[in-house]
Short mmCIF file of C-alpha atoms in Angstrom, two decimals:
data_model
loop_
_atom_site.label_atom_id
_atom_site.label_comp_id
_atom_site.label_asym_id
_atom_site.label_seq_id
_atom_site.Cartn_x
_atom_site.Cartn_y
_atom_site.Cartn_z
CA MET A 1 -0.23 0.09 -0.01
CA ASN A 2 1.48 3.22 -0.97
CA ILE A 3 1.08 6.58 1.34
CA ASN A 4 1.55 10.09 0.04
CA TRP A 5 2.23 12.03 3.36
CA LEU A 6 1.59 15.67 3.31
CA LEU A 7 4.13 17.76 4.80
CA LEU A 8 3.73 21.05 6.93
CA GLY A 9 5.30 24.31 4.93
CA GLY A 10 5.25 22.28 1.57
CA HIS A 11 3.80 21.46 -0.82
CA GLN A 12 5.17 18.65 -2.07
CA THR A 13 4.65 14.69 -0.80
CA GLN A 14 6.48 11.86 0.08
CA LYS A 15 6.46 8.29 -1.30
CA ARG A 16 6.03 6.45 1.73
CA GLU A 17 5.27 2.27 1.54
CA VAL A 18 3.55 1.10 4.87
CA ILE A 19 4.06 -3.18 4.76
CA LYS A 20 3.17 -5.88 7.35
CA ASP A 21 5.13 -8.68 8.79
CA GLN A 22 2.98 -11.21 8.08
CA ASP A 23 4.47 -13.07 11.22
CA ARG A 24 4.13 -10.55 14.23
CA GLN A 25 1.63 -8.46 12.56
CA LEU A 26 3.97 -5.59 12.75
CA LYS A 27 3.76 -2.17 10.51
CA SER A 28 6.88 -0.67 8.93
CA GLU A 29 7.42 3.00 6.73
CA VAL A 30 9.73 2.35 4.48
CA ILE A 31 11.56 4.85 2.71
CA THR A 32 10.76 5.02 -1.22
CA GLU A 33 12.98 8.09 -2.75
CA CYS A 34 15.64 9.25 -0.70
CA TYR A 35 18.13 12.16 -1.95
CA CYS A 36 21.41 14.19 -1.53
CA PRO A 37 21.36 18.01 -0.91
CA ASN A 38 21.75 17.96 -5.02
CA GLY A 39 18.72 16.32 -5.71
CA HIS A 40 20.90 12.70 -6.02
CA SER A 41 19.05 9.88 -5.64
CA ILE A 42 20.84 7.71 -2.57
CA LEU A 43 18.03 4.34 -3.17
CA THR A 44 20.13 1.57 -4.99
CA ASP A 45 20.29 -1.76 -5.84
CA THR A 46 23.47 -2.34 -4.18
CA ALA A 47 21.92 -4.03 -1.12
CA VAL A 48 18.34 -5.18 -1.08
CA PHE A 49 16.00 -5.19 2.75
CA GLN A 50 13.16 -7.08 3.42
CA GLY A 51 12.82 -6.60 -0.49
CA HIS A 52 13.27 -3.10 -1.44
CA HIS A 53 16.81 -1.45 -2.83
CA GLY A 54 19.03 0.01 0.47
CA LEU A 55 20.01 3.32 1.10
CA THR A 56 23.60 3.59 -0.21
CA LEU A 57 26.17 6.72 1.34
CA LYS A 58 29.55 7.31 0.97
CA LEU A 59 31.45 7.52 4.29
CA ARG A 60 34.79 9.74 4.70
CA ASP A 61 37.20 9.14 8.07
CA LYS A 62 40.85 9.81 8.68
CA SER A 63 41.91 6.23 7.01
CA GLY A 64 39.64 6.43 3.81
CA GLU A 65 36.05 5.96 2.50
CA GLY A 66 33.85 3.37 1.07
CA LEU A 67 30.01 3.02 1.30
CA LEU A 68 27.39 2.04 3.89
CA VAL A 69 24.18 0.47 2.71
CA ILE A 70 21.34 0.40 5.33
CA SER A 71 17.36 -0.32 5.17
CA PRO A 72 15.00 1.83 4.11
CA VAL A 73 12.51 -0.03 6.55
CA LEU A 74 12.51 3.26 9.40
CA GLY A 75 13.54 2.01 12.91
CA ASP A 76 15.45 -1.35 10.86
CA ARG A 77 19.68 -1.74 11.77
CA GLU A 78 20.26 -3.62 8.85
CA ARG A 79 23.34 -2.53 6.88
CA LYS A 80 26.09 -3.55 4.98
CA PHE A 81 29.38 -1.69 4.63
CA ILE A 82 31.22 -2.45 1.56
CA GLU A 83 35.31 -1.65 1.37
CA PHE A 84 34.88 0.53 4.90
CA GLU A 85 36.07 -0.86 8.23
CA LYS A 86 34.02 -0.58 10.84
CA LYS A 87 35.17 1.47 13.40
CA VAL A 88 32.30 0.77 16.55
CA GLY A 89 32.24 5.09 18.41
CA GLU A 90 34.24 6.80 15.20
CA VAL A 91 32.13 9.59 13.54
CA VAL A 92 32.32 9.61 10.09
CA GLU A 93 31.42 11.90 7.71
CA ILE A 94 28.15 10.70 5.64
CA CYS A 95 28.11 11.97 1.94
CA CYS A 96 25.89 11.46 -1.78
CA PRO A 97 27.91 8.48 -3.30
CA THR A 98 27.46 10.29 -6.46
CA CYS A 99 28.43 14.36 -6.06
CA SER A 100 29.88 13.09 -2.30
CA GLU A 101 28.76 15.85 -0.77
CA PRO A 102 28.18 15.76 2.87
CA PHE A 103 24.29 15.75 4.22
CA PRO A 104 24.13 18.91 6.04
CA VAL A 105 23.89 18.27 10.24
CA TYR A 106 20.36 18.47 11.37
CA ASN A 107 21.42 18.91 14.89
CA VAL A 108 23.07 17.37 17.71
CA CYS A 109 22.42 13.59 18.90
CA PRO A 110 22.56 13.22 22.12
CA CYS A 111 26.29 10.98 21.80
CA GLY A 112 27.33 14.68 20.80
CA ALA A 113 28.26 13.37 17.02
CA HIS A 114 25.89 15.37 14.75
CA LEU A 115 22.88 13.64 13.33
CA VAL A 116 22.46 14.39 9.25
CA ALA A 117 19.51 14.83 7.29
CA LEU A 118 18.61 12.74 4.59
CA PHE A 119 16.14 14.37 2.02
CA THR A 120 13.05 12.65 0.73
CA SER A 121 12.04 15.30 -2.04
CA GLN A 122 14.77 16.75 -4.50
CA LYS A 123 14.00 19.69 -2.72
CA ALA A 124 16.57 19.64 -0.25
CA HIS A 125 14.00 20.64 2.97
CA PHE A 126 14.27 20.17 6.45
CA SER A 127 10.64 20.08 6.61
CA GLN A 128 11.09 16.67 4.20
CA CYS A 129 13.99 14.82 5.67
CA ILE A 130 14.91 11.35 7.38
CA GLY A 131 17.53 11.14 10.19
CA ILE A 132 20.37 9.16 11.27
CA CYS A 133 23.61 9.72 13.41
CA GLN A 134 27.39 10.12 12.32
CA ARG A 135 28.64 8.13 15.08
CA LEU A 136 28.86 4.59 14.14
CA GLY A 137 27.21 1.90 16.52
CA CYS A 138 25.17 4.73 18.23
CA LEU A 139 21.64 4.25 19.31
CA HIS A 140 20.66 6.42 16.90
CA ALA A 141 22.68 5.23 13.79
CA GLU A 142 19.68 4.08 12.01
CA LEU A 143 16.86 5.90 9.94
CA LEU A 144 14.79 8.65 11.88
CA SER A 145 11.30 9.73 10.46
CA GLU A 146 11.13 13.30 10.61
CA ARG A 147 8.34 13.13 13.26
CA ASP A 148 11.29 11.65 15.36
CA LEU A 149 13.23 14.11 14.76
CA ARG A 150 10.91 16.67 15.46
CA LEU A 151 9.68 15.49 18.86
CA TYR A 152 13.30 15.27 20.17
CA SER A 153 14.12 18.29 19.08
CA ARG A 154 11.16 19.58 21.12
CA GLN A 155 11.70 17.37 23.54
CA ASP A 156 15.10 18.63 24.38
CA TYR A 157 16.71 14.64 23.96
CA PHE A 158 19.13 16.93 20.79
#
């Protein structure tokens, strides 16, 4: 089932898919569009999670760069590192795999690293974004919905 979300402050809609896990009867939200600040899609077939293309991100640290592909299912921590040595606790720069543009900072994560915004429409606007922490292994190193980002900000979690 496709659901279009009308966002506050914008005239565009975001396309999301709600899936239901047959075994647990749980509903999950899947990101079906995601872009860098320059409008490049980061949904690729590099890795597939629960039948959905993953979100591919370029990671940079002081020793080099590689790729991280994360599940497009909100709250799913499944991921695949490609040519990148994962060091839990390390803060990395998260960039577009096409143009290498770093994703902008949305806010500060409770762990002290930055929470970056991944845009769910080609028009890069913070009212249409999801987020992820730059610290590998952080509890917020999974996709967070724009609703969660706003709630955390209002409750002084960030």
